[in-house]
Structure formats: C-alpha cells, structure tokens
C-alpha cells in the first residue's frame, strides 16, 4: 500500500471542497471560465491593499543584509513587537513580543498549538458546523475531535458544552467570525463560554485551552466590534493570519498570540516555538514577516465585503431561501431547500453555480456560499439560485 490507511480514509471522507473544486474545473472547461459562477472557495479575488504593494516594492528596492537567512524560530523580534502592539490595542491588555510566535498561516498556528498541548487521546471540542480541517489537525497530533451542536443561530449550545467537558478535554476551538456560517459571537456570549470553561476546569481539576481561530477577525460588518478574547478567558490563545484581512492566503503568514499571564507561560511559549520548528515550518516566511510588520493596522476594504454580503443576502431572502444573516467573514450558510444538501448543490451546478454541501462542514441539510468573488460572479449566480429555488421552494 503506497499511503497509510488513515490518510487514505481522510482523503476520501473529508474532501467536499476539493470535490466541488474538481467538478467545477470540469464545468469551466466545458462552458468557459466566465460562464461558471464559482462560490465554492474561500480564496479572495480582492487584491491585497495598496500599502502591501508599496511595502513590498520598498523592501525589494532597499534589501536588508541577511533578510533571507534563518532566524529565531519564533520570528523576527521587530515583527513580533509590531504584532504585539496591535494585539495589545485590540484586546486592551498588555501583550509583549514574547507572547507572539509568527507562523505559517492560521493553519500552521493551530497545528503548532495542538502539537504543543495534546497528549494522545485528549479531546478537542469543536462546534458544528465547523471548518473540517480541524479534524485533520487534531488527528495530526493524536487528539480526538468532540463535536458539539449549535443552536438555530449557529451559536454553540453552552448547556451541552458544559456537560460534554470531561477529564479528557484539553482544548476548545472557536471561530468567530465563522466559516461556514458568517456568524459573529457577541461579547456576552464569549464571556459565558469562558465562565463555563473556568468552572469546569476547577470542578474537574484540568486545564482547558481556548483556541480562538481569528482568521476572519477583521471582516466584521454592521458596526460590530472585535471581541477581545484575551479578556474573556485566562487560558486563551489566538491563532490567526493575514490570509483574509490582507488577502494574502498564498503567502502563508500568520501568528499565535498567547494570553500574557497564562499559567506556565515560559514552558508553553518554549513548547510552541519548538513545535513551530519540528513540524518542519522552522519559521514563518521571512519576506512576509518583513512586510506585515508595517501593515498591522491595514485591511482590505471591509465596506466592499459588506456590500457583497448585502447584495447576496437580500437577493437570496427575496427568493425564499432561509438563512441566518451573516455579520462577518465572507460566507453564508443557507438551508438547502431540497431534502439533501448534496442533491441541492448538484441542482445549482446545473446552472453553473458552485457551492459546497453542508456535510463538508459536519452539517448536512445546508450549503455554503463563499462571496469573496467579484460582483459579476455574484450577479451571474443569481439566475441559478432563482431557478434552483423555483424547483424546491413553494411560496
Ligand atoms: C476557519 C479557518 N481557519 C483557518 C484557516 C486557514 O487559514 P490560513 O490560510 O491562514 O492558514 C481557514 C482558511 O480558509 C479558515 O477558514
């Protein structure tokens, strides 16, 4: 056998986005790229902000000696100082460069954290629907995924969470703004969640890490504010990146921010830095570290995304789709009007509209739309949404 049974099984089970990508590629070949409306991927078409291009040009015209060499595994100190400054502002809590580890995207950050804290068989709690790569990341490091449901508004069910925490629980992953629902958790809610974790830690005499996946934390609409996660729970870690806020997913640049007064901080931070090294990342890309340290306050245009959200949400509601109004990220997660989410996604494909079935996020019966595309693509997709709705939605 050329590959392990576990890898083979995971490749088959967890590849809905890839499967849609491949089916989409066939459709594009057949009908031409411009006649297919691809809303399946979270790969922003928005270009990085002008400030990014300016910083890149400046660096290439004034290269620094040694800028392509190995560095400390945590990343350049100047970059960690700049990131710490921004995290301090956002969380109203003094965070220092020692609390920051530069990583290969948010995916790298989550893997480094899990590698550092999990013992074999430890459980990591996630809330469905969820970004299913978590399953693979948890398995990578010998953990077990424990899936907990959300309510009608896609908020984690805290009653069930409380009961589900056991001696085996080692970490909880939250993701707000959320992929795939676009839902943003409010401060009171996160405070309650933190309270439950703290109470259960004491009751069971365990340590539970709260991993806050903040890949979309800058993409928040309707005047909502970022919830300062480090204020909400004492054993919290932020895992994030500039893949979405600066539209740089291919550049693989992100970071971990550790709660500044987390217990056994020196041990934990040393472990994280070690794991960044031994997972083979060694350090986050040097060039990008030298760029993003000048861009900590910069983002792509948030109003542009909010306009796309409004356009699509209003149109879909008008057609009779049922969906929770997303307030962040660039996804929405309507109920599939057909019995079966895969059947409905295939119905949309007949009109050259590509989406992903909810089961790709551990939540059958729904489907995910990614609207980080240009307006023409959104407009073009409306015909297919209307036609498909016509087949299944009775007014
Ligand atoms: C919820 C979530 N977390 C993490 C990631 C990985 O982000 P990165 O490209 O920064 O590794 C993604 C990517 O789409 C995501 O949607």
Tab-separated table of C-alpha atoms and ligand atoms in Angstrom:
chain	number	residue	atom	x	y	z
A	1	UNK	CA	0.000	0.000	0.000
A	2	UNK	CA	1.501	3.310	-1.062
A	3	UNK	CA	-0.146	5.552	1.545
A	4	UNK	CA	-1.366	4.955	5.085
A	5	UNK	CA	-4.907	3.753	5.715
A	6	UNK	CA	-5.597	6.784	7.875
A	7	UNK	CA	-4.507	9.224	5.178
A	8	UNK	CA	-6.487	7.357	2.526
A	9	UNK	CA	-9.616	7.387	4.686
A	10	UNK	CA	-9.256	11.071	5.496
A	11	UNK	CA	-8.688	11.958	1.842
A	12	UNK	CA	-11.900	10.183	0.873
A	13	UNK	CA	-14.046	11.346	3.811
A	14	UNK	CA	-13.096	14.960	4.124
A	15	UNK	CA	-12.744	16.298	0.661
A	16	UNK	CA	-16.013	18.040	-0.182
A	17	UNK	CA	-14.400	21.367	-1.017
A	18	UNK	CA	-11.813	19.612	-3.193
A	19	UNK	CA	-14.525	17.507	-4.821
A	20	UNK	CA	-16.505	20.638	-5.673
A	21	UNK	CA	-13.318	22.221	-6.963
A	22	UNK	CA	-12.730	19.286	-9.303
A	23	UNK	CA	-16.340	19.208	-10.511
A	24	UNK	CA	-16.091	22.968	-11.052
A	25	UNK	CA	-12.918	22.557	-13.112
A	26	UNK	CA	-14.787	20.192	-15.463
A	27	UNK	CA	-17.661	22.666	-15.801
A	28	UNK	CA	-15.232	25.514	-16.512
A	29	UNK	CA	-13.543	23.503	-19.233
A	30	UNK	CA	-16.899	22.751	-20.801
A	31	UNK	CA	-18.598	26.162	-20.540
A	32	UNK	CA	-15.657	28.589	-20.233
A	33	UNK	CA	-14.362	30.185	-17.013
A	34	UNK	CA	-16.650	33.235	-17.279
A	35	UNK	CA	-19.810	31.207	-17.572
A	36	UNK	CA	-19.260	29.334	-14.332
A	37	UNK	CA	-20.049	31.101	-11.038
A	38	UNK	CA	-17.657	29.668	-8.533
A	39	UNK	CA	-18.752	30.385	-4.959
A	40	UNK	CA	-17.078	27.306	-3.529
A	41	UNK	CA	-13.683	28.532	-2.328
A	42	UNK	CA	-12.553	30.923	0.397
A	43	UNK	CA	-9.872	32.318	-1.869
A	44	UNK	CA	-10.408	36.101	-2.051
A	45	UNK	CA	-10.354	37.712	-5.510
A	46	UNK	CA	-9.816	41.097	-3.851
A	47	UNK	CA	-6.209	42.213	-4.348
A	48	UNK	CA	-4.027	42.996	-1.319
A	49	UNK	CA	-4.238	46.678	-0.249
A	50	UNK	CA	-2.012	49.323	-1.899
A	51	UNK	CA	0.024	49.542	1.331
A	52	UNK	CA	1.120	45.925	0.825
A	53	UNK	CA	2.380	46.579	-2.697
A	54	UNK	CA	4.142	49.715	-1.513
A	55	UNK	CA	5.906	47.872	1.350
A	56	UNK	CA	6.910	45.030	-0.981
A	57	UNK	CA	8.362	47.433	-3.555
A	58	UNK	CA	10.206	49.393	-0.862
A	59	UNK	CA	11.759	46.233	0.544
A	60	UNK	CA	12.831	44.932	-2.859
A	61	UNK	CA	14.428	48.292	-3.690
A	62	UNK	CA	16.175	48.527	-0.310
A	63	UNK	CA	17.006	44.948	0.669
A	64	UNK	CA	18.399	44.364	4.145
A	65	UNK	CA	21.546	42.297	4.583
A	66	UNK	CA	20.701	38.762	5.698
A	67	UNK	CA	16.995	39.110	5.078
A	68	UNK	CA	16.728	35.639	3.518
A	69	UNK	CA	18.541	33.773	6.301
A	70	UNK	CA	17.221	31.554	9.099
A	71	UNK	CA	16.112	33.453	12.166
A	72	UNK	CA	14.804	32.691	15.666
A	73	UNK	CA	12.066	30.065	15.309
A	74	UNK	CA	9.506	32.441	16.856
A	75	UNK	CA	10.141	35.012	14.121
A	76	UNK	CA	11.831	38.415	13.882
A	77	UNK	CA	11.648	40.399	17.085
A	78	UNK	CA	10.701	43.616	15.214
A	79	UNK	CA	7.728	41.809	13.659
A	80	UNK	CA	6.632	40.291	16.968
A	81	UNK	CA	6.861	43.743	18.597
A	82	UNK	CA	4.602	45.207	15.881
A	83	UNK	CA	2.103	42.348	16.158
A	84	UNK	CA	2.116	42.525	19.971
A	85	UNK	CA	1.354	46.250	19.761
A	86	UNK	CA	-1.699	45.584	17.600
A	87	UNK	CA	-2.923	42.668	19.754
A	88	UNK	CA	-2.498	44.936	22.814
A	89	UNK	CA	-4.716	47.589	21.219
A	90	UNK	CA	-7.357	45.088	20.118
A	91	UNK	CA	-7.515	43.260	23.438
A	92	UNK	CA	-6.852	46.218	25.789
A	93	UNK	CA	-4.312	44.010	27.543
A	94	UNK	CA	-0.531	44.444	27.524
A	95	UNK	CA	0.902	41.791	25.194
A	96	UNK	CA	4.674	41.604	24.562
A	97	UNK	CA	6.806	40.212	21.744
A	98	UNK	CA	7.489	37.127	23.906
A	99	UNK	CA	3.739	36.310	23.684
A	100	UNK	CA	3.803	36.185	19.868
A	101	UNK	CA	5.011	33.357	17.608
A	102	UNK	CA	4.953	34.018	13.858
A	103	UNK	CA	3.519	31.023	11.957
A	104	UNK	CA	2.792	29.632	8.516
A	105	UNK	CA	-0.779	30.955	8.360
A	106	UNK	CA	-3.594	30.235	10.802
A	107	UNK	CA	-3.443	26.573	9.776
A	108	UNK	CA	0.190	26.451	10.898
A	109	UNK	CA	-0.742	28.264	14.116
A	110	UNK	CA	-3.473	25.761	15.030
A	111	UNK	CA	-1.220	22.781	14.259
A	112	UNK	CA	1.584	24.226	16.383
A	113	UNK	CA	-0.766	24.785	19.335
A	114	UNK	CA	-2.289	21.302	19.115
A	115	UNK	CA	1.117	19.654	18.772
A	116	UNK	CA	2.280	21.539	21.863
A	117	UNK	CA	-0.622	20.835	24.212
A	118	UNK	CA	-2.187	17.477	23.248
A	119	UNK	CA	-1.403	14.145	24.850
A	120	UNK	CA	-2.556	11.029	22.943
A	121	UNK	CA	-6.340	10.602	23.195
A	122	UNK	CA	-7.007	14.115	24.527
A	123	UNK	CA	-10.282	15.587	23.315
A	124	UNK	CA	-10.664	18.847	21.437
A	125	UNK	CA	-14.156	20.321	21.304
A	126	UNK	CA	-15.433	21.992	18.122
A	127	UNK	CA	-18.889	23.332	17.271
A	128	UNK	CA	-20.735	22.143	14.161
A	129	UNK	CA	-20.881	23.436	11.509
A	130	UNK	CA	-17.116	23.891	11.507
A	131	UNK	CA	-14.043	24.186	9.296
A	132	UNK	CA	-13.421	20.478	8.844
A	133	UNK	CA	-9.677	20.758	8.566
A	134	UNK	CA	-9.803	20.946	12.390
A	135	UNK	CA	-10.498	17.207	12.350
A	136	UNK	CA	-7.316	16.549	10.416
A	137	UNK	CA	-5.256	18.933	12.525
A	138	UNK	CA	-6.469	17.292	15.753
A	139	UNK	CA	-5.739	13.830	14.327
A	140	UNK	CA	-2.277	15.009	13.238
A	141	UNK	CA	-1.354	15.350	16.896
A	142	UNK	CA	-3.040	12.291	18.372
A	143	UNK	CA	-6.174	14.067	19.623
A	144	UNK	CA	-9.850	13.175	19.260
A	145	UNK	CA	-12.447	15.587	17.900
A	146	UNK	CA	-15.578	16.022	20.002
A	147	UNK	CA	-18.317	17.755	18.019
A	148	UNK	CA	-20.973	19.792	19.813
A	149	UNK	CA	-24.067	21.230	18.122
A	150	UNK	CA	-25.035	24.863	17.708
A	151	UNK	CA	-28.492	26.416	18.050
A	152	UNK	CA	-30.761	27.871	15.341
A	153	UNK	CA	-28.489	30.920	15.112
A	154	UNK	CA	-25.359	28.742	14.855
A	155	UNK	CA	-24.225	29.711	18.353
A	156	UNK	CA	-22.601	26.883	20.346
A	157	UNK	CA	-25.005	25.224	22.763
A	158	UNK	CA	-23.385	26.096	26.084
A	159	UNK	CA	-25.552	23.687	28.085
A	160	UNK	CA	-24.327	20.776	26.006
A	161	UNK	CA	-20.767	22.129	26.135
A	162	UNK	CA	-20.822	22.133	29.943
A	163	UNK	CA	-21.959	18.509	30.063
A	164	UNK	CA	-19.523	17.405	27.370
A	165	UNK	CA	-16.407	18.631	29.174
A	166	UNK	CA	-14.653	15.731	30.858
A	167	UNK	CA	-11.251	14.817	32.266
A	168	UNK	CA	-10.221	14.132	28.678
A	169	UNK	CA	-10.994	17.654	27.424
A	170	UNK	CA	-7.813	19.547	26.607
A	171	UNK	CA	-8.917	22.308	24.260
A	172	UNK	CA	-11.902	24.053	22.705
A	173	UNK	CA	-11.683	25.714	19.294
A	174	UNK	CA	-13.929	28.659	18.489
A	175	UNK	CA	-14.039	30.521	15.200
A	176	UNK	CA	-15.698	33.927	15.064
A	177	UNK	CA	-16.459	35.331	12.514
A	178	UNK	CA	-17.273	31.825	11.477
A	179	UNK	CA	-16.536	29.692	8.468
A	180	UNK	CA	-19.011	28.467	7.137
A	181	UNK	CA	-21.868	30.492	8.716
A	182	UNK	CA	-20.523	34.066	8.830
A	183	UNK	CA	-21.902	34.303	12.383
A	184	UNK	CA	-20.082	36.598	14.837
A	185	UNK	CA	-20.111	35.750	18.547
A	186	UNK	CA	-21.021	38.652	20.830
A	187	UNK	CA	-19.053	39.599	23.918
A	188	UNK	CA	-21.627	38.372	26.465
A	189	UNK	CA	-21.707	35.015	24.775
A	190	UNK	CA	-17.927	34.558	24.744
A	191	UNK	CA	-17.791	35.679	28.388
A	192	UNK	CA	-20.315	32.981	29.295
A	193	UNK	CA	-18.323	30.398	27.365
A	194	UNK	CA	-15.146	31.433	29.203
A	195	UNK	CA	-17.024	31.184	32.522
A	196	UNK	CA	-18.085	27.615	31.765
A	197	UNK	CA	-14.549	26.575	30.854
A	198	UNK	CA	-13.168	28.119	34.029
A	199	UNK	CA	-15.802	26.481	36.229
A	200	UNK	CA	-15.278	23.062	34.634
A	201	UNK	CA	-11.500	23.393	34.947
A	202	UNK	CA	-11.885	23.879	38.684
A	203	UNK	CA	-14.503	21.186	39.110
A	204	UNK	CA	-12.538	18.530	37.215
A	205	UNK	CA	-9.061	19.756	38.128
A	206	UNK	CA	-7.969	20.003	34.483
A	207	UNK	CA	-6.507	22.669	32.191
A	208	UNK	CA	-8.547	23.600	29.121
A	209	UNK	CA	-7.046	25.768	26.388
A	210	UNK	CA	-9.388	28.015	24.413
A	211	UNK	CA	-8.028	28.299	20.870
A	212	UNK	CA	-9.599	31.265	19.133
A	213	UNK	CA	-9.275	30.866	15.364
A	214	UNK	CA	-9.428	34.504	14.254
A	215	UNK	CA	-8.665	34.107	10.557
A	216	UNK	CA	-11.618	36.441	9.790
A	217	UNK	CA	-11.446	38.787	12.790
A	218	UNK	CA	-11.076	41.948	10.678
A	219	UNK	CA	-14.022	41.116	8.443
A	220	UNK	CA	-16.873	42.238	10.707
A	221	UNK	CA	-19.884	44.226	9.493
A	222	UNK	CA	-22.829	46.267	10.762
A	223	UNK	CA	-20.597	48.229	13.155
A	224	UNK	CA	-19.963	45.157	15.337
A	225	UNK	CA	-16.722	45.148	17.287
A	226	UNK	CA	-13.999	42.529	17.699
A	227	UNK	CA	-14.421	40.651	20.989
A	228	UNK	CA	-11.145	40.856	22.978
A	229	UNK	CA	-10.718	37.148	23.511
A	230	UNK	CA	-7.721	37.508	25.822
A	231	UNK	CA	-10.025	39.354	28.257
A	232	UNK	CA	-12.572	36.557	28.179
A	233	UNK	CA	-10.579	33.560	29.379
A	234	UNK	CA	-7.279	33.108	31.199
A	235	UNK	CA	-6.016	30.109	29.196
A	236	UNK	CA	-6.699	31.540	25.723
A	237	UNK	CA	-4.551	31.557	22.605
A	238	UNK	CA	-5.240	33.406	19.376
A	239	UNK	CA	-4.447	31.600	16.104
A	240	UNK	CA	-4.721	33.894	13.124
A	241	UNK	CA	-3.225	35.074	9.845
A	242	UNK	CA	-3.152	37.752	7.185
A	243	UNK	CA	-4.714	35.403	4.626
A	244	UNK	CA	-8.042	37.205	4.658
A	245	UNK	CA	-7.528	40.670	6.196
A	246	UNK	CA	-4.713	41.466	3.741
A	247	UNK	CA	-5.835	38.936	1.076
A	248	UNK	CA	-2.529	37.033	1.258
A	249	UNK	CA	-3.529	33.350	1.606
A	250	UNK	CA	-0.792	32.151	-0.713
A	251	UNK	CA	1.923	33.901	1.276
A	252	UNK	CA	1.301	31.791	4.388
A	253	UNK	CA	1.822	34.363	7.106
A	254	UNK	CA	0.105	34.250	10.490
A	255	UNK	CA	0.767	34.155	14.212
A	256	UNK	CA	-0.112	32.813	17.634
A	257	UNK	CA	-0.780	35.260	20.479
A	258	UNK	CA	-0.631	33.753	23.955
A	259	UNK	CA	-2.545	35.215	26.899
A	260	UNK	CA	0.144	37.360	28.581
A	261	UNK	CA	-0.469	35.967	32.065
A	262	UNK	CA	-1.269	32.383	31.109
A	263	UNK	CA	-0.110	29.790	33.643
A	264	UNK	CA	3.371	28.304	32.983
A	265	UNK	CA	3.882	30.778	30.161
A	266	UNK	CA	7.607	30.193	29.696
A	267	UNK	CA	7.069	26.475	29.335
A	268	UNK	CA	4.138	26.912	26.948
A	269	UNK	CA	5.850	29.505	24.746
A	270	UNK	CA	9.052	27.437	24.583
A	271	UNK	CA	6.912	24.446	23.555
A	272	UNK	CA	5.144	26.437	20.835
A	273	UNK	CA	8.432	27.719	19.414
A	274	UNK	CA	9.897	24.198	19.487
A	275	UNK	CA	6.833	22.774	17.685
A	276	UNK	CA	6.946	25.533	15.057
A	277	UNK	CA	10.449	24.222	14.344
A	278	UNK	CA	9.884	20.470	14.475
A	279	UNK	CA	6.694	20.460	12.430
A	280	UNK	CA	9.031	21.496	9.664
A	281	UNK	CA	7.862	25.095	9.413
A	282	UNK	CA	11.140	26.203	11.107
A	283	UNK	CA	9.934	29.794	10.934
A	284	UNK	CA	7.237	31.847	9.173
A	285	UNK	CA	8.251	33.225	5.734
A	286	UNK	CA	10.941	35.868	6.230
A	287	UNK	CA	9.888	38.184	3.411
A	288	UNK	CA	6.304	38.376	4.627
A	289	UNK	CA	7.393	38.972	8.225
A	290	UNK	CA	9.304	41.998	6.996
A	291	UNK	CA	6.236	43.269	5.160
A	292	UNK	CA	3.366	42.655	7.577
A	293	UNK	CA	5.157	44.347	10.442
A	294	UNK	CA	4.397	47.624	8.660
A	295	UNK	CA	0.767	46.701	7.995
A	296	UNK	CA	-0.701	45.716	11.353
A	297	UNK	CA	-3.394	48.404	11.176
A	298	UNK	CA	-4.206	47.848	7.467
A	299	UNK	CA	-7.011	45.701	5.987
A	300	UNK	CA	-8.719	45.157	2.655
A	301	UNK	CA	-11.878	47.210	2.172
A	302	UNK	CA	-14.454	45.993	4.700
A	303	UNK	CA	-17.339	48.033	3.161
A	304	UNK	CA	-16.681	46.250	-0.135
A	305	UNK	CA	-17.290	42.870	1.530
A	306	UNK	CA	-20.308	44.216	3.396
A	307	UNK	CA	-21.816	45.337	0.077
A	308	UNK	CA	-21.340	41.860	-1.348
A	309	UNK	CA	-22.956	40.387	1.768
A	310	UNK	CA	-25.946	42.750	1.449
A	311	UNK	CA	-26.372	42.113	-2.262
A	312	UNK	CA	-26.382	38.339	-1.947
A	313	UNK	CA	-28.290	38.116	1.328
A	314	UNK	CA	-31.105	40.386	0.128
A	315	UNK	CA	-31.420	38.550	-3.159
A	316	UNK	CA	-31.448	35.081	-1.572
A	317	UNK	CA	-34.037	36.115	1.046
A	318	UNK	CA	-36.169	37.539	-1.761
A	319	UNK	CA	-36.075	34.163	-3.494
A	320	UNK	CA	-37.294	32.404	-0.346
A	321	UNK	CA	-34.038	30.904	0.931
A	322	UNK	CA	-33.834	30.535	4.715
A	323	UNK	CA	-30.587	31.773	6.199
A	324	UNK	CA	-29.097	33.373	9.295
A	325	UNK	CA	-27.861	36.863	8.394
A	326	UNK	CA	-24.072	36.651	8.408
A	327	UNK	CA	-22.234	39.539	10.099
A	328	UNK	CA	-18.664	38.615	9.314
A	329	UNK	CA	-16.215	36.608	7.180
A	330	UNK	CA	-17.320	36.112	3.557
A	331	UNK	CA	-19.594	33.106	3.794
A	332	UNK	CA	-23.273	32.383	4.160
A	333	UNK	CA	-24.874	29.095	5.047
A	334	UNK	CA	-28.489	28.782	3.828
A	335	UNK	CA	-30.752	25.823	4.483
A	336	UNK	CA	-30.805	23.576	1.419
A	337	UNK	CA	-34.378	23.707	0.123
A	338	UNK	CA	-34.058	20.092	-1.109
A	339	UNK	CA	-34.137	17.033	1.198
A	340	UNK	CA	-30.482	16.522	0.705
A	341	UNK	CA	-27.713	19.152	0.594
A	342	UNK	CA	-25.638	17.245	-1.984
A	343	UNK	CA	-28.686	16.938	-4.248
A	344	UNK	CA	-29.282	20.683	-3.996
A	345	UNK	CA	-25.643	21.571	-4.677
A	346	UNK	CA	-25.849	19.401	-7.800
A	347	UNK	CA	-29.037	21.196	-8.807
A	348	UNK	CA	-27.161	24.518	-8.586
A	349	UNK	CA	-24.359	23.017	-10.676
A	350	UNK	CA	-26.841	22.503	-13.491
A	351	UNK	CA	-26.919	26.314	-13.685
A	352	UNK	CA	-23.126	26.533	-13.376
A	353	UNK	CA	-23.248	27.759	-9.772
A	354	UNK	CA	-20.664	26.124	-7.499
A	355	UNK	CA	-21.198	25.884	-3.738
A	356	UNK	CA	-20.278	23.318	-1.034
A	357	UNK	CA	-22.719	20.956	0.725
A	358	UNK	CA	-23.116	21.475	4.481
A	359	UNK	CA	-21.862	17.959	5.183
A	360	UNK	CA	-18.441	19.290	4.158
A	361	UNK	CA	-18.680	21.229	7.453
A	362	UNK	CA	-20.190	18.422	9.519
A	363	UNK	CA	-23.707	19.826	8.996
A	364	UNK	CA	-25.866	18.205	6.313
A	365	UNK	CA	-29.040	19.934	5.145
A	366	UNK	CA	-27.344	23.287	4.458
A	367	UNK	CA	-24.903	24.588	1.867
A	368	UNK	CA	-22.056	27.104	1.986
A	369	UNK	CA	-21.702	30.077	-0.319
A	370	UNK	CA	-18.405	31.950	-0.447
A	371	UNK	CA	-18.858	35.530	-1.652
A	372	UNK	CA	-15.207	36.675	-1.801
A	373	UNK	CA	-15.647	36.939	-5.591
A	374	UNK	CA	-16.212	39.851	-7.955
A	375	UNK	CA	-19.635	41.410	-8.375
A	376	UNK	CA	-20.100	39.945	-11.843
A	377	UNK	CA	-19.798	36.425	-10.461
A	378	UNK	CA	-22.361	37.147	-7.733
A	379	UNK	CA	-24.730	38.714	-10.237
A	380	UNK	CA	-24.275	35.826	-12.651
A	381	UNK	CA	-25.051	33.279	-9.936
A	382	UNK	CA	-28.453	34.821	-9.151
A	383	UNK	CA	-30.121	33.214	-12.162
A	384	UNK	CA	-29.070	29.730	-10.976
A	385	UNK	CA	-30.130	30.422	-7.377
A	386	UNK	CA	-33.533	31.564	-8.614
A	387	UNK	CA	-34.033	28.612	-10.930
A	388	UNK	CA	-32.954	26.083	-8.288
A	389	UNK	CA	-35.182	27.776	-5.689
A	390	UNK	CA	-38.071	27.535	-8.146
A	391	UNK	CA	-37.716	23.759	-8.192
A	392	UNK	CA	-37.878	23.316	-4.412
A	393	UNK	CA	-39.294	26.387	-2.633
A	394	UNK	CA	-43.055	26.727	-2.566
A	395	UNK	CA	-44.296	30.231	-1.729
B	1	LIG	C1	-11.814	28.960	9.794
B	1	LIG	C2	-10.489	28.907	9.144
B	1	LIG	N1	-9.412	28.708	9.905
B	1	LIG	C3	-8.171	28.631	9.375
B	1	LIG	C4	-7.991	28.752	8.019
B	1	LIG	C5	-6.607	28.649	7.474
B	1	LIG	O1	-6.124	29.922	7.214
B	1	LIG	P1	-4.651	30.183	6.672
B	1	LIG	O2	-4.732	30.317	5.197
B	1	LIG	O3	-4.238	31.439	7.320
B	1	LIG	O4	-3.821	29.038	7.091
B	1	LIG	C6	-9.073	28.965	7.170
B	1	LIG	C7	-8.898	29.071	5.726
B	1	LIG	O5	-9.784	29.211	4.947
B	1	LIG	C8	-10.377	29.034	7.762
B	1	LIG	O6	-11.456	29.221	7.013
